[in-house]
Amino acid sequence: MPMTEQEYMDEERKYGIVAVVKNDKVLYYENRGTSEMLLTCPMCECEDVYCVEYSHFRLDTFNDASEGGVVLQQAKRIAENPLDKESDFTLFYGAKGSGKTHLLHAIWSEMRRLHPKWRVQCITAESFVDEFEAAAYIEELDAFHKRYNAYDALLIDDVDKLVGKEAAQTALFRMIDFKFIAEKPLVFTASTDTPAFCPRLQMRINVARKYELPLVTVDGSMPAKDGICHCPACGHSYPLFSSTKTK
């Protein structure tokens, strides 16, 4: 049977990976993009170790080339005061290499650090579409919307990649309206401030606070996609790709 809403959340919390099931058969596995995995501590065998990927993406390492540093100011405002009126809906846009992914994950990391009880979803537009289409295929769209509406904040990277995905755009339109009513913050990134969305979604995007990320030259490549693991039992911390074993 298709997974229940609670099973979706449990699997997402543990692994960031869930099985898409139809007629008691696993169709495929998909990554929810939560940037979390549940591991076993190599020191004390505790099974509640959380590894947060993208931990190298921090606000204090973001190279803000915007005039007056307004991009970083807005990012800090969102992370520190997500319920502030000026944090309700923000679109950061810029060319490839301008630091959009770095900034979005830095906001995600800082928001979770400052508001540990918040459920914050940070996901790529491609993963959002994959989840939506998988939910539609197994006739679980209600559960899909309930899960996304339950998040206290929603961050989507490269949201303009939803262009041409009309059904997914409609789903995002509904979520934006729900977040507005519930006063839950939204943070998107895109390559342009005017993606060619359907008219309804374009109207919603137009009310976002928009900040352009200038293209800057950096010395070196993107850090490896690693992470830092923390064991709540013994306090041991270690890199993701050390002697850890996934449950």
Backbone as JSON, one array per atom type, in Angstrom:
{
  "sequence": "MPMTEQEYMDEERKYGIVAVVKNDKVLYYENRGTSEMLLTCPMCECEDVYCVEYSHFRLDTFNDASEGGVVLQQAKRIAENPLDKESDFTLFYGAKGSGKTHLLHAIWSEMRRLHPKWRVQCITAESFVDEFEAAAYIEELDAFHKRYNAYDALLIDDVDKLVGKEAAQTALFRMIDFKFIAEKPLVFTASTDTPAFCPRLQMRINVARKYELPLVTVDGSMPAKDGICHCPACGHSYPLFSSTKTK",
  "N": [[0.84, -1.21, 0.0], [0.37, 2.37, -0.59], [2.53, 4.69, 1.14], [1.67, 6.09, 4.3], [0.92, 9.46, 5.45], [2.38, 9.92, 7.81], [4.35, 7.97, 7.59], [5.72, 8.9, 5.37], [6.84, 11.24, 6.47], [8.41, 10.15, 8.55], [10.29, 8.59, 7.14], [11.48, 10.59, 5.65], [12.64, 12.14, 7.64], [14.54, 10.38, 8.67], [16.22, 9.43, 6.56], [16.05, 11.04, 4.26], [15.3, 9.82, 2.04], [12.81, 8.09, 0.27], [10.62, 5.37, -0.49], [8.84, 5.01, -3.45], [5.77, 3.73, -3.86], [3.5, 1.45, -5.41], [0.64, -0.51, -5.6], [1.67, -2.32, -3.68], [4.27, -2.64, -4.52], [7.61, -1.52, -4.88], [8.28, 1.21, -6.8], [10.38, 3.02, -7.34], [13.16, 4.68, -5.7], [13.4, 7.85, -4.14], [15.14, 10.92, -3.56], [14.45, 13.12, -1.01], [15.65, 15.49, -0.65], [16.36, 16.6, 1.83], [18.78, 16.96, 3.01], [19.7, 15.52, 5.19], [20.82, 12.67, 7.02], [20.4, 9.64, 8.79], [22.65, 8.16, 10.88], [24.87, 5.66, 12.32], [26.71, 6.0, 15.26], [30.23, 5.66, 15.3], [31.62, 5.49, 17.62], [30.05, 5.07, 20.0], [27.96, 3.56, 19.12], [25.45, 4.66, 19.08], [22.29, 5.25, 17.6], [21.17, 7.6, 16.71], [22.42, 9.61, 15.3], [22.86, 12.61, 13.6], [23.58, 13.76, 10.4], [24.44, 16.63, 8.79], [24.4, 17.78, 5.65], [26.04, 20.07, 3.35], [27.12, 21.72, 5.25], [29.26, 23.35, 4.95], [28.38, 25.52, 3.62], [27.89, 28.6, 4.6], [26.6, 31.63, 6.03], [28.56, 33.41, 6.84], [30.62, 32.89, 5.13], [29.81, 33.61, 2.7], [30.22, 35.32, -0.31], [29.37, 38.39, -0.76], [28.6, 40.48, -3.26], [26.83, 42.44, -3.79], [25.43, 45.75, -4.05], [26.01, 47.69, -1.28], [25.74, 45.47, 0.28], [23.22, 44.27, 0.43], [22.08, 41.81, -0.19], [23.17, 39.87, 1.58], [22.32, 41.02, 3.95], [19.53, 40.7, 3.77], [19.4, 37.92, 3.7], [20.36, 37.26, 6.26], [18.37, 38.46, 7.78], [16.15, 36.87, 7.12], [16.95, 34.37, 8.16], [17.35, 34.94, 10.88], [15.05, 36.29, 11.74], [12.53, 34.94, 10.79], [9.76, 35.28, 10.85], [9.33, 37.91, 10.49], [7.83, 40.6, 8.72], [9.22, 41.42, 6.45], [10.52, 39.17, 5.74], [8.87, 37.4, 4.54], [8.56, 36.55, 1.81], [10.95, 35.92, -0.5], [12.99, 36.37, -3.36], [15.97, 35.41, -4.65], [18.09, 36.13, -7.28], [20.22, 35.38, -10.08], [23.06, 34.9, -12.28], [24.46, 31.69, -13.32], [26.77, 30.46, -11.01], [26.84, 32.63, -9.38], [26.37, 32.25, -6.74], [23.95, 31.36, -5.7], [23.01, 28.83, -4.77], [24.77, 28.38, -2.63], [24.02, 30.53, -0.95], [21.31, 29.95, -0.41], [21.4, 27.46, 0.94], [22.94, 28.24, 3.06], [21.21, 29.97, 4.4], [19.26, 28.1, 5.05], [20.74, 26.42, 6.79], [21.46, 28.21, 8.87], [18.95, 29.06, 9.74], [17.89, 26.7, 10.76], [19.68, 26.3, 12.83], [19.19, 28.47, 14.52], [16.51, 28.21, 15.0], [15.64, 25.56, 16.13], [13.38, 23.95, 16.42], [11.86, 24.3, 14.24], [10.49, 23.12, 11.15], [12.14, 22.99, 8.34], [12.24, 23.08, 4.91], [14.49, 22.54, 2.34], [15.03, 22.44, -1.01], [15.67, 21.37, -4.38], [14.32, 22.65, -7.48], [14.02, 20.68, -9.39], [13.86, 18.33, -7.82], [11.54, 18.91, -6.46], [9.65, 18.81, -8.54], [9.95, 16.11, -9.25], [9.01, 14.86, -6.9], [6.37, 15.8, -6.87], [5.34, 14.72, -9.29], [5.68, 12.0, -8.77], [3.97, 11.69, -6.58], [1.56, 12.31, -7.81], [1.39, 10.18, -9.57], [1.01, 7.96, -7.92], [-1.33, 8.66, -6.82], [-1.37, 10.35, -4.53], [-1.56, 13.06, -3.99], [-2.83, 14.73, -2.15], [-1.59, 14.06, 0.27], [0.96, 14.88, -0.4], [0.64, 17.7, -0.6], [-0.19, 18.25, 2.02], [2.09, 17.56, 3.46], [3.98, 19.43, 2.53], [2.71, 21.79, 3.24], [2.95, 21.63, 5.93], [5.52, 22.34, 6.55], [7.52, 24.77, 8.19], [8.98, 26.63, 6.89], [9.83, 27.2, 3.49], [12.22, 26.54, 1.12], [13.39, 26.88, -2.11], [15.55, 25.93, -4.64], [16.68, 27.22, -7.75], [14.12, 27.8, -8.91], [13.06, 28.58, -11.31], [13.31, 26.48, -13.0], [10.96, 25.18, -13.08], [9.58, 26.08, -15.19], [7.51, 25.38, -17.9], [6.48, 23.18, -16.67], [3.53, 22.8, -16.04], [1.58, 21.65, -14.29], [3.04, 21.25, -11.93], [3.66, 23.89, -11.4], [1.15, 24.88, -10.77], [0.71, 23.49, -8.39], [2.72, 24.65, -6.8], [1.82, 27.27, -6.77], [-0.5, 26.99, -5.21], [0.71, 26.3, -2.79], [2.18, 28.61, -2.2], [0.11, 30.45, -1.75], [-1.01, 29.26, 0.53], [1.14, 29.5, 2.34], [1.3, 32.26, 2.52], [-1.12, 32.88, 3.83], [-0.76, 31.46, 6.21], [1.42, 32.76, 7.14], [4.1, 31.89, 6.74], [7.51, 31.73, 5.92], [8.93, 32.05, 2.6], [11.53, 31.22, 0.4], [13.16, 31.62, -2.57], [15.35, 30.76, -5.31], [16.57, 31.82, -8.51], [17.46, 32.07, -12.0], [16.68, 34.35, -13.19], [14.71, 37.32, -12.6], [12.23, 37.27, -13.58], [10.8, 34.66, -14.29], [9.36, 32.58, -16.87], [6.62, 31.81, -16.02], [3.3, 30.34, -15.59], [0.46, 32.57, -15.78], [-0.86, 32.9, -13.21], [0.99, 31.96, -11.26], [3.1, 33.63, -11.9], [2.1, 36.1, -11.08], [2.2, 35.78, -8.31], [4.97, 35.45, -7.89], [5.81, 37.95, -8.6], [5.27, 39.56, -6.41], [7.2, 39.03, -4.6], [10.07, 39.91, -2.63], [12.84, 40.99, -4.31], [16.2, 40.2, -5.01], [19.23, 40.77, -6.57], [22.0, 38.72, -7.36], [25.17, 39.55, -7.99], [27.52, 38.4, -10.44], [30.43, 36.92, -9.33], [34.01, 36.54, -9.1], [35.61, 33.77, -7.86], [38.15, 32.16, -5.89], [38.9, 29.14, -6.55], [37.26, 25.9, -6.53], [33.9, 24.59, -6.04], [33.24, 23.47, -2.72], [33.65, 20.06, -1.61], [30.83, 17.88, -1.49], [30.14, 17.31, 1.49], [29.8, 16.68, 4.98], [29.04, 17.26, 8.48], [28.88, 15.15, 11.21], [27.03, 14.61, 14.19], [26.88, 13.2, 17.37], [24.38, 12.77, 19.72], [24.6, 11.32, 22.03], [27.3, 10.62, 22.92], [28.61, 12.88, 22.2], [30.44, 12.96, 20.17], [31.96, 14.17, 17.19], [32.36, 14.11, 13.66], [33.62, 13.88, 10.26], [31.37, 13.33, 7.49], [32.16, 11.33, 5.62], [33.71, 9.4, 7.08], [34.49, 6.71, 9.29], [31.73, 5.73, 9.22], [28.58, 4.09, 9.27], [25.77, 3.5, 7.38], [22.44, 3.08, 8.46]],
  "CA": [[0.0, 0.0, 0.0], [1.13, 3.61, -0.53], [2.88, 5.1, 2.49], [0.83, 7.09, 4.94], [1.58, 10.74, 5.66], [3.36, 9.78, 8.87], [5.48, 7.19, 7.08], [6.49, 9.81, 4.53], [7.62, 12.13, 7.34], [9.41, 9.36, 9.27], [11.36, 8.23, 6.22], [12.18, 11.81, 5.27], [13.45, 12.54, 8.79], [15.64, 9.46, 8.88], [17.16, 9.24, 5.47], [15.9, 11.91, 3.11], [14.98, 8.96, 0.9], [11.6, 7.32, 0.48], [10.25, 4.46, -1.57], [7.58, 5.3, -4.13], [5.15, 2.41, -3.91], [2.19, 1.31, -6.04], [0.2, -1.9, -5.56], [2.59, -3.07, -2.82], [5.57, -2.81, -5.16], [8.42, -0.32, -4.91], [8.57, 1.65, -8.16], [11.75, 3.52, -7.27], [13.45, 5.47, -4.51], [13.71, 9.22, -4.49], [15.73, 11.73, -2.51], [13.58, 14.24, -0.66], [16.41, 16.73, -0.62], [16.36, 17.19, 3.16], [20.17, 17.14, 3.43], [19.93, 14.85, 6.46], [20.84, 11.21, 7.03], [20.55, 9.07, 10.12], [23.78, 7.25, 10.87], [25.23, 5.03, 13.58], [27.97, 6.55, 15.77], [31.27, 4.64, 15.36], [32.22, 5.49, 18.95], [29.2, 4.5, 21.04], [26.9, 2.79, 18.46], [24.16, 5.36, 19.15], [21.66, 5.24, 16.29], [20.46, 8.85, 16.52], [23.39, 10.59, 14.84], [22.4, 13.35, 12.43], [24.61, 14.35, 9.57], [23.88, 17.72, 8.0], [25.2, 18.11, 4.48], [26.14, 21.48, 3.01], [27.49, 22.5, 6.42], [30.29, 24.31, 4.54], [27.7, 26.7, 3.1], [27.52, 29.43, 5.74], [26.43, 33.03, 5.69], [29.79, 34.17, 7.06], [31.57, 32.62, 4.05], [29.18, 34.01, 1.43], [30.85, 36.49, -0.92], [28.29, 39.28, -1.18], [29.08, 41.58, -4.11], [25.72, 43.35, -4.07], [25.66, 47.12, -3.59], [25.6, 47.89, 0.11], [25.59, 44.19, 0.98], [21.79, 44.07, 0.72], [21.73, 40.39, -0.3], [23.51, 39.21, 2.84], [21.45, 41.58, 4.98], [18.23, 40.04, 3.67], [19.58, 36.51, 4.09], [20.44, 37.21, 7.73], [17.05, 38.81, 8.3], [15.29, 35.69, 6.97], [17.39, 33.32, 9.08], [17.22, 35.36, 12.27], [13.67, 36.7, 12.03], [11.72, 34.42, 9.67], [8.37, 35.71, 10.93], [9.28, 39.33, 10.18], [7.08, 40.85, 7.49], [10.15, 41.55, 5.34], [11.09, 37.86, 5.46], [7.8, 36.48, 4.14], [8.72, 35.98, 0.48], [12.15, 36.49, -1.1], [13.57, 35.73, -4.54], [17.33, 35.77, -5.0], [18.31, 35.7, -8.66], [21.52, 35.7, -10.64], [23.59, 33.94, -13.26], [25.12, 30.52, -12.77], [28.04, 30.78, -10.4], [26.73, 33.83, -8.55], [26.3, 31.87, -5.33], [22.56, 31.17, -5.26], [22.9, 27.61, -3.96], [25.49, 28.65, -1.38], [23.21, 31.43, -0.12], [20.08, 29.29, 0.02], [21.73, 26.46, 1.95], [23.42, 28.95, 4.25], [20.0, 30.41, 5.09], [18.67, 26.87, 5.6], [21.55, 25.96, 7.93], [21.37, 29.18, 9.96], [17.58, 29.05, 10.25], [17.74, 25.5, 11.59], [20.48, 26.47, 14.04], [18.55, 29.46, 15.39], [15.13, 27.8, 15.28], [15.77, 24.1, 16.03], [12.09, 23.26, 16.4], [11.21, 24.55, 12.95], [10.66, 22.17, 10.05], [12.53, 23.81, 7.2], [12.53, 22.26, 3.73], [15.32, 23.15, 1.3], [14.95, 21.45, -2.07], [15.81, 21.9, -5.73], [13.09, 22.63, -8.25], [13.92, 19.37, -10.03], [13.37, 17.37, -6.83], [10.15, 19.26, -6.2], [8.86, 18.27, -9.65], [9.98, 14.65, -9.13], [8.11, 14.49, -5.82], [5.0, 16.07, -7.3], [4.92, 13.75, -10.3], [5.57, 10.69, -8.12], [2.75, 11.71, -5.78], [0.43, 12.25, -8.74], [1.34, 8.84, -10.15], [0.46, 7.01, -6.95], [-2.57, 9.27, -6.33], [-1.14, 10.8, -3.16], [-1.32, 14.51, -4.05], [-3.28, 15.35, -0.9], [-0.51, 13.86, 1.24], [2.06, 15.74, -0.85], [0.35, 19.08, -0.2], [-0.2, 18.32, 3.48], [3.46, 17.53, 3.94], [4.62, 20.71, 2.24], [2.06, 22.85, 4.02], [3.37, 21.48, 7.33], [6.82, 22.95, 6.76], [7.48, 26.14, 8.72], [9.62, 27.48, 5.88], [10.08, 26.46, 2.26], [13.3, 27.11, 0.32], [13.5, 26.15, -3.37], [16.66, 26.37, -5.47], [16.45, 27.2, -9.2], [12.68, 27.63, -9.09], [12.71, 28.84, -12.72], [13.31, 25.21, -13.74], [9.58, 24.72, -13.17], [9.02, 26.58, -16.45], [7.07, 24.28, -18.76], [5.85, 22.16, -15.83], [2.31, 23.52, -15.67], [0.93, 21.05, -13.13], [3.88, 21.55, -10.76], [3.5, 25.32, -11.13], [-0.14, 25.03, -10.07], [0.92, 23.01, -7.03], [3.51, 25.66, -6.09], [0.91, 28.41, -6.59], [-1.34, 26.68, -4.04], [1.55, 26.34, -1.59], [2.49, 30.01, -1.91], [-1.09, 31.04, -1.13], [-1.14, 28.72, 1.88], [2.19, 30.08, 3.16], [0.92, 33.65, 2.77], [-2.16, 32.9, 4.85], [-0.18, 30.94, 7.46], [2.56, 33.61, 7.48], [5.31, 31.08, 6.76], [8.42, 32.31, 4.92], [9.31, 31.39, 1.35], [12.77, 31.74, -0.17], [13.43, 30.96, -3.84], [16.42, 31.29, -6.15], [16.31, 31.65, -9.93], [18.46, 32.73, -12.85], [16.09, 35.62, -13.61], [13.65, 37.78, -11.7], [10.93, 37.13, -14.26], [10.66, 33.37, -14.98], [8.18, 32.49, -17.74], [5.63, 30.94, -15.4], [1.9, 30.58, -15.93], [0.08, 33.89, -15.25], [-1.19, 32.92, -11.78], [2.21, 31.85, -10.49], [3.89, 34.83, -12.16], [1.57, 37.15, -10.22], [2.71, 35.55, -6.96], [6.41, 35.72, -7.9], [6.01, 39.39, -8.73], [5.15, 40.25, -5.12], [8.35, 38.68, -3.78], [11.19, 40.85, -2.54], [13.81, 40.44, -5.24], [17.57, 40.64, -4.81], [20.11, 40.22, -7.6], [23.33, 38.31, -6.94], [26.13, 39.8, -9.07], [28.47, 37.32, -10.69], [31.74, 37.26, -8.76], [35.08, 35.59, -9.35], [36.09, 33.18, -6.61], [39.39, 31.43, -6.05], [38.75, 27.74, -6.2], [36.03, 25.24, -6.93], [32.91, 24.34, -5.0], [33.69, 22.46, -1.77], [33.06, 18.73, -1.77], [29.54, 17.73, -0.8], [30.35, 16.48, 2.66], [28.98, 17.11, 6.09], [29.54, 17.02, 9.82], [27.95, 14.32, 11.98], [27.05, 14.88, 15.62], [26.21, 12.19, 18.17], [23.84, 13.37, 20.94], [24.87, 10.47, 23.19], [28.67, 10.77, 23.42], [29.14, 14.18, 21.82], [31.48, 12.8, 19.15], [31.69, 14.78, 15.89], [33.29, 13.59, 12.68], [33.16, 14.11, 8.9], [30.41, 12.36, 6.97], [32.8, 10.2, 4.97], [34.68, 8.71, 7.93], [34.08, 5.32, 9.54], [30.32, 5.68, 9.57], [27.81, 3.09, 8.53], [24.37, 3.89, 7.26], [21.52, 2.04, 8.93]],
  "C": [[0.87, 1.25, 0.0], [1.39, 4.02, 0.91], [1.91, 6.15, 3.01], [1.62, 8.39, 5.08], [2.67, 10.63, 6.73], [4.59, 9.0, 8.41], [6.36, 8.03, 6.17], [7.42, 10.64, 5.41], [8.72, 11.38, 8.08], [10.59, 9.02, 8.36], [12.17, 9.45, 5.83], [13.11, 12.24, 6.39], [14.69, 11.66, 8.92], [16.68, 9.52, 7.76], [17.11, 10.3, 4.37], [15.55, 11.12, 1.87], [13.72, 8.16, 1.21], [11.37, 6.41, -0.72], [8.91, 4.9, -2.15], [6.93, 3.96, -4.46], [3.81, 2.48, -4.64], [1.85, -0.17, -6.07], [1.2, -2.81, -4.84], [3.95, -3.32, -3.44], [6.31, -1.47, -5.18], [8.74, 0.03, -6.37], [10.01, 2.15, -8.26], [11.91, 4.3, -5.98], [13.78, 6.9, -4.94], [14.26, 9.95, -3.28], [14.83, 12.94, -2.25], [14.34, 15.56, -0.57], [16.48, 17.38, 0.74], [17.76, 17.47, 3.67], [20.43, 16.55, 4.8], [19.99, 13.35, 6.23], [20.98, 10.76, 8.47], [21.61, 7.99, 10.07], [23.96, 6.61, 12.24], [26.6, 5.54, 14.02], [29.02, 5.45, 15.86], [31.91, 4.52, 16.74], [31.35, 4.74, 19.97], [28.03, 3.68, 20.48], [25.51, 3.41, 18.64], [23.59, 5.46, 17.75], [20.86, 6.52, 16.02], [21.41, 9.97, 16.08], [22.85, 11.28, 13.59], [23.58, 13.96, 11.69], [23.95, 15.41, 8.69], [24.83, 18.04, 6.86], [25.17, 19.62, 4.24], [26.52, 22.34, 4.22], [28.56, 23.53, 6.09], [29.66, 25.55, 3.93], [27.19, 27.52, 4.28], [27.39, 30.87, 5.29], [27.73, 33.81, 5.86], [30.86, 33.87, 6.02], [30.99, 33.01, 2.7], [29.81, 35.31, 0.94], [29.77, 37.39, -1.51], [28.85, 40.47, -1.95], [27.98, 42.57, -4.43], [26.01, 44.73, -3.47], [25.13, 47.29, -2.16], [25.42, 46.61, 0.89], [24.15, 43.82, 1.28], [21.39, 42.6, 0.65], [21.99, 39.68, 1.02], [22.64, 39.74, 3.98], [20.08, 40.9, 4.98], [18.33, 38.59, 4.08], [19.64, 36.37, 5.6], [19.09, 37.53, 8.36], [16.11, 37.61, 8.24], [15.65, 34.64, 8.01], [17.12, 33.69, 10.53], [15.78, 35.69, 12.66], [12.73, 36.25, 10.92], [10.27, 34.86, 9.69], [8.22, 37.21, 10.71], [8.58, 39.53, 8.84], [8.0, 40.92, 6.27], [10.83, 40.23, 4.99], [10.09, 36.91, 4.83], [8.02, 35.83, 2.79], [9.88, 36.68, -0.21], [12.6, 35.67, -2.29], [14.97, 36.28, -4.76], [17.59, 35.27, -6.41], [19.69, 36.14, -9.14], [21.98, 34.61, -11.59], [24.22, 32.75, -12.56], [26.48, 30.9, -12.22], [28.01, 32.01, -9.51], [26.57, 33.52, -7.07], [24.9, 31.61, -4.81], [22.41, 29.95, -4.35], [23.6, 27.77, -2.62], [24.59, 29.46, -0.44], [21.98, 30.71, 0.42], [20.36, 28.27, 1.12], [22.3, 27.09, 3.21], [22.24, 29.47, 5.07], [19.35, 29.22, 5.78], [19.4, 26.43, 6.86], [21.41, 26.91, 9.12], [19.97, 29.21, 10.56], [17.36, 27.84, 11.16], [18.53, 25.62, 12.89], [19.78, 27.4, 15.03], [17.15, 29.05, 15.81], [15.05, 26.27, 15.18], [14.45, 23.34, 15.97], [11.34, 23.46, 15.08], [11.49, 23.42, 11.98], [10.89, 22.98, 8.79], [12.91, 22.9, 6.03], [13.33, 23.09, 2.73], [15.47, 22.12, 0.19], [15.18, 22.13, -3.42], [14.47, 21.83, -6.45], [12.9, 21.27, -8.93], [13.37, 18.32, -9.07], [11.91, 17.63, -6.49], [9.25, 18.67, -7.28], [8.81, 16.74, -9.56], [9.01, 14.18, -8.05], [6.65, 14.67, -6.23], [4.51, 15.02, -8.29], [4.8, 12.34, -9.71], [4.29, 10.6, -7.31], [1.51, 11.64, -6.67], [0.26, 10.84, -9.3], [0.7, 7.84, -9.2], [-0.8, 7.58, -6.26], [-2.47, 9.66, -4.85], [-0.89, 12.31, -3.12], [-1.78, 15.21, -2.77], [-2.19, 15.23, 0.17], [0.69, 14.74, 0.9], [1.84, 17.17, -0.39], [0.35, 19.24, 1.32], [1.21, 18.37, 4.04], [4.16, 18.87, 3.71], [4.0, 21.86, 3.02], [2.49, 22.8, 5.48], [4.73, 22.11, 7.59], [6.66, 24.38, 7.25], [8.14, 27.13, 7.77], [9.95, 26.62, 4.68], [11.11, 27.21, 1.43], [13.47, 26.26, -0.93], [14.6, 26.77, -4.22], [16.32, 26.22, -6.95], [14.97, 27.0, -9.53], [12.25, 27.85, -10.54], [12.75, 27.57, -13.56], [11.94, 24.54, -13.72], [8.9, 25.22, -14.44], [8.72, 25.4, -17.37], [6.42, 23.14, -18.0], [4.57, 22.75, -15.24], [1.67, 22.96, -14.4], [1.71, 21.35, -11.86], [3.79, 23.02, -10.4], [2.19, 25.58, -10.38], [-0.01, 24.59, -8.62], [1.69, 24.04, -6.21], [2.66, 26.9, -5.83], [0.04, 28.2, -5.35], [-0.53, 26.77, -2.75], [1.88, 27.78, -1.2], [1.3, 30.69, -1.23], [-1.26, 30.55, 0.31], [-0.11, 29.36, 2.81], [1.89, 31.54, 3.48], [-0.09, 33.72, 3.92], [-1.61, 32.48, 6.22], [1.01, 31.77, 7.94], [3.83, 32.79, 7.69], [6.22, 31.53, 5.63], [8.72, 31.4, 3.73], [10.58, 32.04, 0.84], [13.08, 30.93, -1.43], [14.7, 31.55, -4.45], [16.05, 31.01, -7.6], [17.39, 32.37, -10.72], [17.97, 34.09, -13.34], [15.0, 36.02, -12.63], [12.27, 37.68, -12.32], [10.84, 35.8, -15.01], [9.35, 33.32, -15.76], [7.18, 31.49, -17.19], [4.24, 31.2, -15.97], [1.47, 31.88, -15.24], [-0.18, 33.92, -13.75], [0.06, 32.87, -10.92], [3.08, 33.09, -10.69], [3.42, 35.99, -11.3], [2.1, 37.01, -8.8], [4.21, 35.88, -6.88], [6.68, 37.22, -7.94], [5.92, 40.14, -7.41], [6.32, 39.92, -4.19], [9.34, 39.84, -3.72], [12.34, 40.25, -3.33], [15.18, 41.07, -5.04], [18.46, 39.96, -5.84], [21.47, 39.9, -7.01], [24.29, 38.56, -8.1], [27.07, 38.62, -9.22], [29.83, 37.74, -10.19], [32.74, 36.18, -9.11], [35.59, 35.08, -8.02], [37.32, 32.34, -6.89], [39.22, 29.97, -5.66], [37.4, 27.2, -6.59], [35.09, 25.07, -5.75], [33.42, 23.27, -4.04], [33.01, 21.12, -2.04], [31.76, 18.65, -0.99], [29.73, 16.75, 0.36], [29.44, 16.95, 3.77], [29.65, 16.81, 7.42], [28.46, 16.25, 10.58], [28.12, 14.6, 13.47], [26.26, 13.8, 16.35], [25.69, 12.81, 19.46], [24.17, 12.57, 22.2], [26.27, 10.72, 23.77], [29.31, 12.1, 23.04], [30.2, 14.14, 20.74], [31.04, 13.45, 17.84], [32.76, 14.31, 14.91], [32.75, 13.87, 11.29], [32.22, 13.0, 8.44], [31.12, 11.13, 6.42], [33.97, 9.66, 5.79], [34.14, 7.31, 8.17], [32.66, 5.26, 10.04], [29.65, 4.59, 8.76], [26.35, 3.51, 8.54], [23.49, 2.76, 7.71], [20.8, 1.4, 7.76]]
}
